[in-house]
Amino acid sequence: MRIYITKLKHILPPFITISLSTIIGLLTIRWVFTIEFEIIDIKEKIWNFWLPVLLPWIPILIWLRPRFKILILKNDHLQFFFQSLSAITITACLINSQEYLTTATGTLQKLSTVTDIEKKRKSRYYKLTNFSVATNYGGSYTAFSRSGRSNDLNFDIYFVVPIFDRKPTNINGLPRYWYGVNFHERTRGSRSDYGNEKLYREFYNYCLDRMKEYDFYSLDHFKRTPTSDEKQNFIKAIEARTNKNSENYVILEPIKENYEKRNGNKFQWIFGSFGIGFSILLFTLIWPKYSAAEMRNFKNSKKPQ
């Protein structure tokens, strides 16, 4: 037990420090530069996925990896296991905390008409008292992608129709505000090009039928689509309809659930994900033997043997 406590005292304090510093630091940077002052405008996927995946490895390799050298392990794969376990734990916390920040700081603006958006500070959510959509002026775009070990094919179909303050008699000029709806389908396993084409056509026709019966006014509020791949795909759907390119389009996606439920269980999962990873780390540290020589080397700032 004494050796186990020694291992914990040597590894856990820097692990906790790195975890808290990384989570709080990334939250602070994003809040200051993208939410409060809107200095940086990058895709949300970078904040919510790529930075949480890549960022933890920097402090882990610099400060935590040398501390794992006191563990007597059979090979380098086990050494990498402890580093990966630490990184996965911090990554899970970062993903949940970033997603929570995304929704928790998203304020709801209550507007009379869609054109009032320009009169207010940019917000993530809007509730419109009066609006109308021109269903006869819609456009669509399909994005194809591959994912999974079996190289599954994904269909993402984006539909857009312009939003106006009141029902227009005719459309003059280029509409700025658009109602966005998307559908997703994933094919399992590999198919021939003919099979994929047939499946896509069936899914596209199904989506068209859904859009013909779609209730555009059954919603609680709108979400303003942020800078993302989804927004670019919606813009491509608009360009397919208007034949004009512009980055000034405002895409509003309908949200049917209440605004108060936007956070879900994200906040609880910040602590839940950390607790799970932390518990596994505590459990796995029971078996590796302890190297007193490596501890002396670490304290004397010598290279590991």
PDB file of C-alpha atoms in Angstrom:
ATOM      1  CA  MET A   1       0.000   0.000   0.000  1.00  0.00           C
ATOM      2  CA  ARG A   2       2.865   2.397   0.812  1.00  0.00           C
ATOM      3  CA  ILE A   3       4.314   1.976  -2.689  1.00  0.00           C
ATOM      4  CA  TYR A   4       0.880   2.484  -4.239  1.00  0.00           C
ATOM      5  CA  ILE A   5       0.441   5.746  -2.311  1.00  0.00           C
ATOM      6  CA  THR A   6       3.895   6.843  -3.491  1.00  0.00           C
ATOM      7  CA  LYS A   7       2.898   6.251  -7.106  1.00  0.00           C
ATOM      8  CA  LEU A   8      -0.331   8.208  -6.610  1.00  0.00           C
ATOM      9  CA  LYS A   9       1.445  11.164  -4.981  1.00  0.00           C
ATOM     10  CA  HIS A  10       3.941  11.277  -7.836  1.00  0.00           C
ATOM     11  CA  ILE A  11       1.454  11.056 -10.741  1.00  0.00           C
ATOM     12  CA  LEU A  12      -1.977  12.314  -9.672  1.00  0.00           C
ATOM     13  CA  PRO A  13      -1.213  15.934  -8.577  1.00  0.00           C
ATOM     14  CA  PRO A  14       0.287  16.935 -11.965  1.00  0.00           C
ATOM     15  CA  PHE A  15      -2.469  15.013 -13.760  1.00  0.00           C
ATOM     16  CA  ILE A  16      -5.162  16.963 -11.893  1.00  0.00           C
ATOM     17  CA  THR A  17      -3.289  20.248 -12.425  1.00  0.00           C
ATOM     18  CA  ILE A  18      -2.915  19.607 -16.145  1.00  0.00           C
ATOM     19  CA  SER A  19      -6.591  18.633 -16.455  1.00  0.00           C
ATOM     20  CA  LEU A  20      -7.936  21.700 -14.672  1.00  0.00           C
ATOM     21  CA  SER A  21      -5.521  24.095 -16.369  1.00  0.00           C
ATOM     22  CA  THR A  22      -6.314  22.769 -19.841  1.00  0.00           C
ATOM     23  CA  ILE A  23     -10.084  22.794 -19.348  1.00  0.00           C
ATOM     24  CA  ILE A  24     -10.237  26.240 -17.698  1.00  0.00           C
ATOM     25  CA  GLY A  25      -7.667  27.693 -20.098  1.00  0.00           C
ATOM     26  CA  LEU A  26      -9.479  26.613 -23.264  1.00  0.00           C
ATOM     27  CA  LEU A  27     -12.842  27.757 -21.884  1.00  0.00           C
ATOM     28  CA  THR A  28     -11.387  31.167 -21.019  1.00  0.00           C
ATOM     29  CA  ILE A  29      -9.687  31.633 -24.396  1.00  0.00           C
ATOM     30  CA  ARG A  30     -12.820  30.738 -26.315  1.00  0.00           C
ATOM     31  CA  TRP A  31     -15.093  32.865 -24.157  1.00  0.00           C
ATOM     32  CA  VAL A  32     -12.866  35.943 -24.479  1.00  0.00           C
ATOM     33  CA  PHE A  33     -11.941  35.698 -28.155  1.00  0.00           C
ATOM     34  CA  THR A  34     -15.079  34.232 -29.726  1.00  0.00           C
ATOM     35  CA  ILE A  35     -18.048  34.930 -27.437  1.00  0.00           C
ATOM     36  CA  GLU A  36     -17.393  38.169 -25.578  1.00  0.00           C
ATOM     37  CA  PHE A  37     -15.378  40.120 -28.175  1.00  0.00           C
ATOM     38  CA  GLU A  38     -15.837  38.007 -31.361  1.00  0.00           C
ATOM     39  CA  ILE A  39     -12.193  38.426 -32.378  1.00  0.00           C
ATOM     40  CA  ILE A  40     -11.740  34.870 -33.704  1.00  0.00           C
ATOM     41  CA  ASP A  41     -14.273  33.251 -36.024  1.00  0.00           C
ATOM     42  CA  ILE A  42     -13.339  29.632 -36.719  1.00  0.00           C
ATOM     43  CA  LYS A  43     -15.411  26.518 -37.197  1.00  0.00           C
ATOM     44  CA  GLU A  44     -17.096  25.188 -34.072  1.00  0.00           C
ATOM     45  CA  LYS A  45     -15.755  21.705 -34.784  1.00  0.00           C
ATOM     46  CA  ILE A  46     -12.265  22.994 -34.087  1.00  0.00           C
ATOM     47  CA  TRP A  47     -13.323  24.182 -30.615  1.00  0.00           C
ATOM     48  CA  ASN A  48     -15.574  21.213 -29.848  1.00  0.00           C
ATOM     49  CA  PHE A  49     -13.436  18.383 -31.240  1.00  0.00           C
ATOM     50  CA  TRP A  50     -10.017  19.046 -32.752  1.00  0.00           C
ATOM     51  CA  LEU A  51      -8.580  21.227 -29.986  1.00  0.00           C
ATOM     52  CA  PRO A  52      -9.865  18.878 -27.242  1.00  0.00           C
ATOM     53  CA  VAL A  53      -8.268  15.928 -29.059  1.00  0.00           C
ATOM     54  CA  LEU A  54      -4.882  17.533 -29.768  1.00  0.00           C
ATOM     55  CA  LEU A  55      -4.330  20.026 -26.943  1.00  0.00           C
ATOM     56  CA  PRO A  56      -3.971  17.589 -23.976  1.00  0.00           C
ATOM     57  CA  TRP A  57      -0.977  15.876 -25.558  1.00  0.00           C
ATOM     58  CA  ILE A  58       1.226  18.958 -25.178  1.00  0.00           C
ATOM     59  CA  PRO A  59       1.249  19.129 -21.346  1.00  0.00           C
ATOM     60  CA  ILE A  60       1.075  15.337 -21.044  1.00  0.00           C
ATOM     61  CA  LEU A  61       4.243  14.795 -23.084  1.00  0.00           C
ATOM     62  CA  ILE A  62       6.069  17.654 -21.355  1.00  0.00           C
ATOM     63  CA  TRP A  63       5.104  17.187 -17.686  1.00  0.00           C
ATOM     64  CA  LEU A  64       3.244  13.915 -17.180  1.00  0.00           C
ATOM     65  CA  ARG A  65       5.157  11.495 -19.385  1.00  0.00           C
ATOM     66  CA  PRO A  66       8.405  11.773 -17.337  1.00  0.00           C
ATOM     67  CA  ARG A  67       6.472  10.903 -14.190  1.00  0.00           C
ATOM     68  CA  PHE A  68       5.240   7.624 -15.662  1.00  0.00           C
ATOM     69  CA  LYS A  69       8.906   6.551 -15.904  1.00  0.00           C
ATOM     70  CA  ILE A  70       8.835   5.455 -12.259  1.00  0.00           C
ATOM     71  CA  LEU A  71       6.538   2.608 -13.304  1.00  0.00           C
ATOM     72  CA  ILE A  72       8.269  -0.638 -14.238  1.00  0.00           C
ATOM     73  CA  LEU A  73       6.496  -1.724 -17.429  1.00  0.00           C
ATOM     74  CA  LYS A  74       7.211  -4.587 -19.801  1.00  0.00           C
ATOM     75  CA  ASN A  75       7.270  -2.482 -22.964  1.00  0.00           C
ATOM     76  CA  ASP A  76       6.688   0.984 -24.397  1.00  0.00           C
ATOM     77  CA  HIS A  77       3.117   0.077 -25.337  1.00  0.00           C
ATOM     78  CA  LEU A  78       2.116   0.064 -21.681  1.00  0.00           C
ATOM     79  CA  GLN A  79       3.887   3.394 -21.187  1.00  0.00           C
ATOM     80  CA  PHE A  80       1.837   4.794 -24.050  1.00  0.00           C
ATOM     81  CA  PHE A  81      -1.302   3.273 -22.513  1.00  0.00           C
ATOM     82  CA  PHE A  82      -1.030   5.464 -19.411  1.00  0.00           C
ATOM     83  CA  GLN A  83      -0.361   8.551 -21.530  1.00  0.00           C
ATOM     84  CA  SER A  84      -3.341   7.745 -23.761  1.00  0.00           C
ATOM     85  CA  LEU A  85      -5.612   7.105 -20.777  1.00  0.00           C
ATOM     86  CA  SER A  86      -4.693  10.530 -19.385  1.00  0.00           C
ATOM     87  CA  ALA A  87      -5.251  12.195 -22.763  1.00  0.00           C
ATOM     88  CA  ILE A  88      -8.618  10.477 -23.323  1.00  0.00           C
ATOM     89  CA  THR A  89      -9.842  11.553 -19.875  1.00  0.00           C
ATOM     90  CA  ILE A  90      -8.900  15.198 -20.451  1.00  0.00           C
ATOM     91  CA  THR A  91     -10.252  15.098 -24.018  1.00  0.00           C
ATOM     92  CA  ALA A  92     -13.643  13.829 -22.831  1.00  0.00           C
ATOM     93  CA  CYS A  93     -13.822  16.637 -20.258  1.00  0.00           C
ATOM     94  CA  LEU A  94     -12.806  19.212 -22.860  1.00  0.00           C
ATOM     95  CA  ILE A  95     -15.406  18.042 -25.386  1.00  0.00           C
ATOM     96  CA  ASN A  96     -18.208  18.125 -22.810  1.00  0.00           C
ATOM     97  CA  SER A  97     -17.108  21.482 -21.387  1.00  0.00           C
ATOM     98  CA  GLN A  98     -16.826  23.062 -24.841  1.00  0.00           C
ATOM     99  CA  GLU A  99     -20.249  21.787 -25.870  1.00  0.00           C
ATOM    100  CA  TYR A 100     -21.673  23.085 -22.596  1.00  0.00           C
ATOM    101  CA  LEU A 101     -20.074  26.494 -23.179  1.00  0.00           C
ATOM    102  CA  THR A 102     -21.557  26.541 -26.684  1.00  0.00           C
ATOM    103  CA  THR A 103     -25.131  26.135 -25.483  1.00  0.00           C
ATOM    104  CA  ALA A 104     -24.932  27.749 -22.028  1.00  0.00           C
ATOM    105  CA  THR A 105     -23.636  31.064 -23.369  1.00  0.00           C
ATOM    106  CA  GLY A 106     -26.096  31.060 -26.274  1.00  0.00           C
ATOM    107  CA  THR A 107     -28.575  33.795 -25.430  1.00  0.00           C
ATOM    108  CA  LEU A 108     -32.134  33.866 -26.776  1.00  0.00           C
ATOM    109  CA  GLN A 109     -33.221  37.020 -28.599  1.00  0.00           C
ATOM    110  CA  LYS A 110     -36.983  37.533 -28.880  1.00  0.00           C
ATOM    111  CA  LEU A 111     -37.726  39.440 -32.081  1.00  0.00           C
ATOM    112  CA  SER A 112     -40.865  40.620 -33.808  1.00  0.00           C
ATOM    113  CA  THR A 113     -39.551  40.020 -37.337  1.00  0.00           C
ATOM    114  CA  VAL A 114     -36.542  38.361 -38.919  1.00  0.00           C
ATOM    115  CA  THR A 115     -35.088  41.661 -40.117  1.00  0.00           C
ATOM    116  CA  ASP A 116     -34.746  42.747 -36.476  1.00  0.00           C
ATOM    117  CA  ILE A 117     -31.724  40.429 -36.274  1.00  0.00           C
ATOM    118  CA  GLU A 118     -29.561  43.225 -37.675  1.00  0.00           C
ATOM    119  CA  LYS A 119     -30.740  45.618 -34.957  1.00  0.00           C
ATOM    120  CA  LYS A 120     -29.583  43.389 -32.104  1.00  0.00           C
ATOM    121  CA  ARG A 121     -26.268  42.017 -30.967  1.00  0.00           C
ATOM    122  CA  LYS A 122     -25.398  38.741 -32.668  1.00  0.00           C
ATOM    123  CA  SER A 123     -26.937  35.837 -30.768  1.00  0.00           C
ATOM    124  CA  ARG A 124     -27.069  32.056 -31.125  1.00  0.00           C
ATOM    125  CA  TYR A 125     -30.807  31.612 -30.608  1.00  0.00           C
ATOM    126  CA  TYR A 126     -33.820  33.606 -31.815  1.00  0.00           C
ATOM    127  CA  LYS A 127     -37.539  33.435 -31.207  1.00  0.00           C
ATOM    128  CA  LEU A 128     -39.513  35.127 -33.992  1.00  0.00           C
ATOM    129  CA  THR A 129     -43.045  36.364 -33.387  1.00  0.00           C
ATOM    130  CA  ASN A 130     -43.842  36.831 -37.087  1.00  0.00           C
ATOM    131  CA  PHE A 131     -42.198  35.236 -40.103  1.00  0.00           C
ATOM    132  CA  SER A 132     -43.085  33.605 -43.383  1.00  0.00           C
ATOM    133  CA  VAL A 133     -41.215  31.234 -45.694  1.00  0.00           C
ATOM    134  CA  ALA A 134     -41.281  31.092 -49.489  1.00  0.00           C
ATOM    135  CA  THR A 135     -41.525  27.336 -50.022  1.00  0.00           C
ATOM    136  CA  ASN A 136     -41.577  27.754 -53.814  1.00  0.00           C
ATOM    137  CA  TYR A 137     -38.088  29.298 -53.775  1.00  0.00           C
ATOM    138  CA  GLY A 138     -36.126  26.507 -52.096  1.00  0.00           C
ATOM    139  CA  GLY A 139     -32.775  24.942 -52.891  1.00  0.00           C
ATOM    140  CA  SER A 140     -30.820  21.860 -51.851  1.00  0.00           C
ATOM    141  CA  TYR A 141     -27.296  20.502 -51.704  1.00  0.00           C
ATOM    142  CA  THR A 142     -25.960  17.043 -50.866  1.00  0.00           C
ATOM    143  CA  ALA A 143     -22.649  16.467 -49.080  1.00  0.00           C
ATOM    144  CA  PHE A 144     -21.048  13.025 -49.349  1.00  0.00           C
ATOM    145  CA  SER A 145     -18.481  11.714 -46.870  1.00  0.00           C
ATOM    146  CA  ARG A 146     -16.885   8.480 -45.703  1.00  0.00           C
ATOM    147  CA  SER A 147     -16.542   7.309 -42.098  1.00  0.00           C
ATOM    148  CA  GLY A 148     -15.980   4.236 -39.961  1.00  0.00           C
ATOM    149  CA  ARG A 149     -13.696   1.243 -40.347  1.00  0.00           C
ATOM    150  CA  SER A 150     -15.847  -0.183 -43.110  1.00  0.00           C
ATOM    151  CA  ASN A 151     -15.665   3.111 -45.020  1.00  0.00           C
ATOM    152  CA  ASP A 152     -19.404   3.754 -44.756  1.00  0.00           C
ATOM    153  CA  LEU A 153     -20.904   6.362 -47.082  1.00  0.00           C
ATOM    154  CA  ASN A 154     -22.811   9.289 -45.543  1.00  0.00           C
ATOM    155  CA  PHE A 155     -25.469  11.386 -47.271  1.00  0.00           C
ATOM    156  CA  ASP A 156     -26.210  14.809 -45.784  1.00  0.00           C
ATOM    157  CA  ILE A 157     -28.920  16.684 -47.697  1.00  0.00           C
ATOM    158  CA  TYR A 158     -29.383  20.370 -46.928  1.00  0.00           C
ATOM    159  CA  PHE A 159     -32.596  22.205 -47.822  1.00  0.00           C
ATOM    160  CA  VAL A 160     -33.080  25.975 -47.644  1.00  0.00           C
ATOM    161  CA  VAL A 161     -36.016  28.330 -48.159  1.00  0.00           C
ATOM    162  CA  PRO A 162     -35.927  32.121 -47.659  1.00  0.00           C
ATOM    163  CA  ILE A 163     -37.511  33.711 -44.588  1.00  0.00           C
ATOM    164  CA  PHE A 164     -39.411  37.011 -44.759  1.00  0.00           C
ATOM    165  CA  ASP A 165     -41.274  39.232 -42.319  1.00  0.00           C
ATOM    166  CA  ARG A 166     -44.519  38.509 -44.151  1.00  0.00           C
ATOM    167  CA  LYS A 167     -45.591  36.358 -47.074  1.00  0.00           C
ATOM    168  CA  PRO A 168     -44.013  37.863 -50.206  1.00  0.00           C
ATOM    169  CA  THR A 169     -45.970  38.403 -53.412  1.00  0.00           C
ATOM    170  CA  ASN A 170     -42.756  38.114 -55.416  1.00  0.00           C
ATOM    171  CA  ILE A 171     -39.068  37.861 -54.560  1.00  0.00           C
ATOM    172  CA  ASN A 172     -36.900  40.752 -55.654  1.00  0.00           C
ATOM    173  CA  GLY A 173     -33.193  40.752 -55.025  1.00  0.00           C
ATOM    174  CA  LEU A 174     -31.207  38.246 -53.024  1.00  0.00           C
ATOM    175  CA  PRO A 175     -32.811  37.041 -49.756  1.00  0.00           C
ATOM    176  CA  ARG A 176     -30.508  37.322 -46.748  1.00  0.00           C
ATOM    177  CA  TYR A 177     -32.306  35.090 -44.239  1.00  0.00           C
ATOM    178  CA  TRP A 178     -32.837  31.393 -44.893  1.00  0.00           C
ATOM    179  CA  TYR A 179     -34.626  28.563 -43.123  1.00  0.00           C
ATOM    180  CA  GLY A 180     -32.339  25.505 -43.042  1.00  0.00           C
ATOM    181  CA  VAL A 181     -33.291  21.833 -42.686  1.00  0.00           C
ATOM    182  CA  ASN A 182     -30.944  18.893 -43.136  1.00  0.00           C
ATOM    183  CA  PHE A 183     -31.340  15.112 -43.298  1.00  0.00           C
ATOM    184  CA  HIS A 184     -28.673  12.470 -42.689  1.00  0.00           C
ATOM    185  CA  GLU A 185     -28.346   8.884 -43.882  1.00  0.00           C
ATOM    186  CA  ARG A 186     -25.443   6.450 -43.454  1.00  0.00           C
ATOM    187  CA  THR A 187     -24.921   3.325 -45.523  1.00  0.00           C
ATOM    188  CA  ARG A 188     -23.534   0.342 -43.671  1.00  0.00           C
ATOM    189  CA  GLY A 189     -20.835  -1.675 -45.389  1.00  0.00           C
ATOM    190  CA  SER A 190     -19.449  -1.414 -48.903  1.00  0.00           C
ATOM    191  CA  ARG A 191     -21.694  -1.292 -51.957  1.00  0.00           C
ATOM    192  CA  SER A 192     -21.168  -0.861 -55.646  1.00  0.00           C
ATOM    193  CA  ASP A 193     -21.429   2.584 -57.197  1.00  0.00           C
ATOM    194  CA  TYR A 194     -24.764   1.560 -58.658  1.00  0.00           C
ATOM    195  CA  GLY A 195     -26.010   0.423 -55.243  1.00  0.00           C
ATOM    196  CA  ASN A 196     -24.917   3.681 -53.602  1.00  0.00           C
ATOM    197  CA  GLU A 197     -26.510   5.727 -56.389  1.00  0.00           C
ATOM    198  CA  LYS A 198     -29.782   3.847 -56.032  1.00  0.00           C
ATOM    199  CA  LEU A 199     -29.788   4.230 -52.262  1.00  0.00           C
ATOM    200  CA  TYR A 200     -29.064   7.947 -52.569  1.00  0.00           C
ATOM    201  CA  ARG A 201     -31.907   8.502 -55.032  1.00  0.00           C
ATOM    202  CA  GLU A 202     -34.324   6.691 -52.751  1.00  0.00           C
ATOM    203  CA  PHE A 203     -33.212   8.742 -49.772  1.00  0.00           C
ATOM    204  CA  TYR A 204     -33.323  12.017 -51.730  1.00  0.00           C
ATOM    205  CA  ASN A 205     -36.877  11.326 -52.906  1.00  0.00           C
ATOM    206  CA  TYR A 206     -37.850  10.454 -49.355  1.00  0.00           C
ATOM    207  CA  CYS A 207     -36.434  13.812 -48.152  1.00  0.00           C
ATOM    208  CA  LEU A 208     -38.298  15.649 -50.909  1.00  0.00           C
ATOM    209  CA  ASP A 209     -41.551  14.097 -49.746  1.00  0.00           C
ATOM    210  CA  ARG A 210     -40.716  15.115 -46.166  1.00  0.00           C
ATOM    211  CA  MET A 211     -40.085  18.701 -47.253  1.00  0.00           C
ATOM    212  CA  LYS A 212     -43.384  18.881 -49.152  1.00  0.00           C
ATOM    213  CA  GLU A 213     -45.214  18.098 -45.911  1.00  0.00           C
ATOM    214  CA  TYR A 214     -42.797  19.912 -43.601  1.00  0.00           C
ATOM    215  CA  ASP A 215     -44.364  22.176 -40.964  1.00  0.00           C
ATOM    216  CA  PHE A 216     -42.082  25.225 -41.020  1.00  0.00           C
ATOM    217  CA  TYR A 217     -43.929  26.909 -38.162  1.00  0.00           C
ATOM    218  CA  SER A 218     -43.893  24.081 -35.622  1.00  0.00           C
ATOM    219  CA  LEU A 219     -40.882  25.048 -33.508  1.00  0.00           C
ATOM    220  CA  ASP A 220     -39.895  26.642 -30.215  1.00  0.00           C
ATOM    221  CA  HIS A 221     -37.057  28.838 -31.489  1.00  0.00           C
ATOM    222  CA  PHE A 222     -34.312  29.094 -34.116  1.00  0.00           C
ATOM    223  CA  LYS A 223     -30.604  28.388 -33.885  1.00  0.00           C
ATOM    224  CA  ARG A 224     -28.344  30.611 -35.953  1.00  0.00           C
ATOM    225  CA  THR A 225     -25.998  28.234 -37.747  1.00  0.00           C
ATOM    226  CA  PRO A 226     -22.443  29.137 -36.660  1.00  0.00           C
ATOM    227  CA  THR A 227     -19.295  29.054 -38.758  1.00  0.00           C
ATOM    228  CA  SER A 228     -19.044  25.361 -39.619  1.00  0.00           C
ATOM    229  CA  ASP A 229     -19.100  22.798 -42.416  1.00  0.00           C
ATOM    230  CA  GLU A 230     -22.874  22.714 -42.024  1.00  0.00           C
ATOM    231  CA  LYS A 231     -23.139  26.435 -42.717  1.00  0.00           C
ATOM    232  CA  GLN A 232     -20.974  26.094 -45.820  1.00  0.00           C
ATOM    233  CA  ASN A 233     -23.239  23.313 -47.077  1.00  0.00           C
ATOM    234  CA  PHE A 234     -26.346  25.409 -46.459  1.00  0.00           C
ATOM    235  CA  ILE A 235     -24.701  28.253 -48.380  1.00  0.00           C
ATOM    236  CA  LYS A 236     -24.019  25.871 -51.277  1.00  0.00           C
ATOM    237  CA  ALA A 237     -27.725  24.987 -51.275  1.00  0.00           C
ATOM    238  CA  ILE A 238     -28.553  28.713 -51.484  1.00  0.00           C
ATOM    239  CA  GLU A 239     -26.044  29.197 -54.289  1.00  0.00           C
ATOM    240  CA  ALA A 240     -27.597  26.278 -56.181  1.00  0.00           C
ATOM    241  CA  ARG A 241     -30.912  28.158 -56.068  1.00  0.00           C
ATOM    242  CA  THR A 242     -29.764  31.748 -56.602  1.00  0.00           C
ATOM    243  CA  ASN A 243     -26.590  31.215 -58.673  1.00  0.00           C
ATOM    244  CA  LYS A 244     -24.986  33.917 -56.519  1.00  0.00           C
ATOM    245  CA  ASN A 245     -22.142  33.621 -54.037  1.00  0.00           C
ATOM    246  CA  SER A 246     -22.222  35.462 -50.699  1.00  0.00           C
ATOM    247  CA  GLU A 247     -20.941  34.942 -47.136  1.00  0.00           C
ATOM    248  CA  ASN A 248     -23.556  37.275 -45.628  1.00  0.00           C
ATOM    249  CA  TYR A 249     -26.388  34.754 -45.519  1.00  0.00           C
ATOM    250  CA  VAL A 250     -27.987  34.109 -42.133  1.00  0.00           C
ATOM    251  CA  ILE A 251     -29.046  30.470 -41.747  1.00  0.00           C
ATOM    252  CA  LEU A 252     -31.686  29.734 -39.105  1.00  0.00           C
ATOM    253  CA  GLU A 253     -32.356  26.124 -38.126  1.00  0.00           C
ATOM    254  CA  PRO A 254     -35.578  25.201 -36.268  1.00  0.00           C
ATOM    255  CA  ILE A 255     -35.310  23.849 -32.721  1.00  0.00           C
ATOM    256  CA  LYS A 256     -38.410  22.067 -31.480  1.00  0.00           C
ATOM    257  CA  GLU A 257     -37.404  21.473 -27.846  1.00  0.00           C
ATOM    258  CA  ASN A 258     -37.668  24.235 -25.259  1.00  0.00           C
ATOM    259  CA  TYR A 259     -34.816  26.710 -24.989  1.00  0.00           C
ATOM    260  CA  GLU A 260     -34.386  25.843 -21.301  1.00  0.00           C
ATOM    261  CA  LYS A 261     -33.453  22.260 -22.242  1.00  0.00           C
ATOM    262  CA  ARG A 262     -30.608  23.241 -24.589  1.00  0.00           C
ATOM    263  CA  ASN A 263     -27.841  22.159 -22.186  1.00  0.00           C
ATOM    264  CA  GLY A 264     -29.145  18.658 -21.586  1.00  0.00           C
ATOM    265  CA  ASN A 265     -26.732  16.716 -19.342  1.00  0.00           C
ATOM    266  CA  LYS A 266     -23.563  18.321 -20.692  1.00  0.00           C
ATOM    267  CA  PHE A 267     -22.583  19.932 -17.377  1.00  0.00           C
ATOM    268  CA  GLN A 268     -22.949  16.674 -15.425  1.00  0.00           C
ATOM    269  CA  TRP A 269     -20.911  14.817 -18.031  1.00  0.00           C
ATOM    270  CA  ILE A 270     -17.954  17.156 -17.536  1.00  0.00           C
ATOM    271  CA  PHE A 271     -17.508  15.683 -14.071  1.00  0.00           C
ATOM    272  CA  GLY A 272     -18.805  12.248 -15.064  1.00  0.00           C
ATOM    273  CA  SER A 273     -16.222  11.786 -17.821  1.00  0.00           C
ATOM    274  CA  PHE A 274     -13.425  12.959 -15.530  1.00  0.00           C
ATOM    275  CA  GLY A 275     -14.593  10.667 -12.749  1.00  0.00           C
ATOM    276  CA  ILE A 276     -14.640   7.630 -15.039  1.00  0.00           C
ATOM    277  CA  GLY A 277     -11.167   8.299 -16.461  1.00  0.00           C
ATOM    278  CA  PHE A 278      -9.749   9.173 -13.042  1.00  0.00           C
ATOM    279  CA  SER A 279     -11.131   5.969 -11.522  1.00  0.00           C
ATOM    280  CA  ILE A 280      -9.630   3.834 -14.293  1.00  0.00           C
ATOM    281  CA  LEU A 281      -6.248   5.518 -13.796  1.00  0.00           C
ATOM    282  CA  LEU A 282      -6.388   4.842 -10.049  1.00  0.00           C
ATOM    283  CA  PHE A 283      -7.272   1.214 -10.703  1.00  0.00           C
ATOM    284  CA  THR A 284      -4.605   0.544 -13.334  1.00  0.00           C
ATOM    285  CA  LEU A 285      -1.834   2.075 -11.200  1.00  0.00           C
ATOM    286  CA  ILE A 286      -2.185  -0.855  -8.768  1.00  0.00           C
ATOM    287  CA  TRP A 287      -0.261  -3.373 -10.928  1.00  0.00           C
ATOM    288  CA  PRO A 288       2.902  -1.666 -12.269  1.00  0.00           C
ATOM    289  CA  LYS A 289       5.905  -2.080  -9.999  1.00  0.00           C
ATOM    290  CA  TYR A 290       7.744   0.941  -8.633  1.00  0.00           C
ATOM    291  CA  SER A 291      11.313   1.942  -9.578  1.00  0.00           C
ATOM    292  CA  ALA A 292      13.102   3.767  -6.784  1.00  0.00           C
ATOM    293  CA  ALA A 293      16.065   4.412  -9.099  1.00  0.00           C
ATOM    294  CA  GLU A 294      13.886   6.232 -11.617  1.00  0.00           C
ATOM    295  CA  MET A 295      12.372   8.274  -8.788  1.00  0.00           C
ATOM    296  CA  ARG A 296      15.863   9.389  -7.748  1.00  0.00           C
ATOM    297  CA  ASN A 297      16.680  10.216 -11.365  1.00  0.00           C
ATOM    298  CA  PHE A 298      13.511  12.277 -11.638  1.00  0.00           C
ATOM    299  CA  LYS A 299      14.257  14.215  -8.457  1.00  0.00           C
ATOM    300  CA  ASN A 300      17.836  14.810  -9.590  1.00  0.00           C
ATOM    301  CA  SER A 301      16.649  15.817 -13.096  1.00  0.00           C
ATOM    302  CA  LYS A 302      18.529  12.953 -14.718  1.00  0.00           C
ATOM    303  CA  LYS A 303      17.450  11.163 -17.886  1.00  0.00           C
ATOM    304  CA  PRO A 304      15.409   7.993 -17.326  1.00  0.00           C
ATOM    305  CA  GLN A 305      17.280   4.695 -17.605  1.00  0.00           C
TER     306      GLN A 305
END
